[in-house]
GROMACS .gro file of C-alpha atoms in nm:
model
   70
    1UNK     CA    1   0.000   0.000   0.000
    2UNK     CA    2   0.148   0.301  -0.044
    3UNK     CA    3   0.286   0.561   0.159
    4UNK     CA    4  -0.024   0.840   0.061
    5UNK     CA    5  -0.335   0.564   0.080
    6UNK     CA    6  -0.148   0.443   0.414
    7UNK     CA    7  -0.155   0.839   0.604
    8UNK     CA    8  -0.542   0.893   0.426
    9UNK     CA    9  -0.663   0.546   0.578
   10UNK     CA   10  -0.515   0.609   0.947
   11UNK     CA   11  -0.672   0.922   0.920
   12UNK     CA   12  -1.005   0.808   0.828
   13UNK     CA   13  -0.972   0.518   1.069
   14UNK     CA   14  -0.842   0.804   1.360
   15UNK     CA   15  -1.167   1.042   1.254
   16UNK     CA   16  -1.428   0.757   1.302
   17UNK     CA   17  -1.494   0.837   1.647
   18UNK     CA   18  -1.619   1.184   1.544
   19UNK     CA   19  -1.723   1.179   1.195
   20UNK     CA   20  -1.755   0.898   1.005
   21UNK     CA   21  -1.866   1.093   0.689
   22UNK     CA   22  -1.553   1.235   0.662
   23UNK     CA   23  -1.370   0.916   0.736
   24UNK     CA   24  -1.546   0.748   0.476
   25UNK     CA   25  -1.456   1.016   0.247
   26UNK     CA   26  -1.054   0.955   0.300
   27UNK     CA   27  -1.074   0.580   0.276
   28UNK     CA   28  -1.297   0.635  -0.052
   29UNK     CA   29  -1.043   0.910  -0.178
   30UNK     CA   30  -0.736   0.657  -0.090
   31UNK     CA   31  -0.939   0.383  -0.297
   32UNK     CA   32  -0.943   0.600  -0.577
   33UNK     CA   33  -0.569   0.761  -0.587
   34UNK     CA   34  -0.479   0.304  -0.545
   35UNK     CA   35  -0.690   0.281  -0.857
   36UNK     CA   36  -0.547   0.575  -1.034
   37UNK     CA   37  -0.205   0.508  -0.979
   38UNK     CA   38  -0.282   0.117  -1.096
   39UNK     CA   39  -0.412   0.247  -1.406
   40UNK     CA   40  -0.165   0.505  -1.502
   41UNK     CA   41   0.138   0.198  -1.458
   42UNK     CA   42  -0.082  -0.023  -1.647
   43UNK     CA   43  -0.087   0.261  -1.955
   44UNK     CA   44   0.278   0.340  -1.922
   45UNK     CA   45   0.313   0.015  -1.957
   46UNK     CA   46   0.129  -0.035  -2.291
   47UNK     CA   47   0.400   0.284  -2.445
   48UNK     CA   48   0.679   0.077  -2.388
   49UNK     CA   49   0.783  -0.115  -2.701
   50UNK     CA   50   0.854  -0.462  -2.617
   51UNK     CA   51   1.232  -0.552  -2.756
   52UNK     CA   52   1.221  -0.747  -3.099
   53UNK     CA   53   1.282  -1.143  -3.089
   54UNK     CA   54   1.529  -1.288  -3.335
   55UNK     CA   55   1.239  -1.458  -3.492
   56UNK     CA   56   1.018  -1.153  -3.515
   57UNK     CA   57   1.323  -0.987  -3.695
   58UNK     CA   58   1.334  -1.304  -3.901
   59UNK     CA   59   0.987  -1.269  -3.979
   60UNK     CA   60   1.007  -0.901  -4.092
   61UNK     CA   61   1.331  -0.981  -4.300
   62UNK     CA   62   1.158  -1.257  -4.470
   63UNK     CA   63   0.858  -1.048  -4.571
   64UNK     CA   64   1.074  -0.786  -4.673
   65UNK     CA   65   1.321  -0.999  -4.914
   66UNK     CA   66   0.964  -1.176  -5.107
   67UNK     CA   67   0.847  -0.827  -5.139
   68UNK     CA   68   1.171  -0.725  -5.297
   69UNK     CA   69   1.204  -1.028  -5.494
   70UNK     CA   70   0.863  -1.043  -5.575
   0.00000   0.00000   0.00000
């Protein structure tokens, strides 16, 4: 868990006793910034270009020489 959702939960769990509105609000908000930050790894994630096999390079060289050679 990370360092933020961990200081928002013990907040919300310390507020409890006195308003559990607003304690519910900070676990809710710690959900959400968990979910966010899952999301935005899982899309930087997609960017990266995975690194090229020797048999995908095969596979593109091959295509390339019988379009050359027709």
């Amino acid at each position: 868990m990370s360092d933020i959702r961990m200081r928002l939960r013990n907040l919300g769990k310390s507020l409890q006793g006195y308003d559990n509105a607003k304690a519910d609000l900070l676990i809710a908000a710690a959900q959400e910034i968990g979910r966010l930050r899952r999301q935005v790894k899982k899309l930087e994630a997609e960017k990266k270009p995975k690194p090229i096999t020797p048999e995908e390079m095969a596979r593109r060289l091959g295509g390339v020489l019988r379009g050359v050679m027709g």
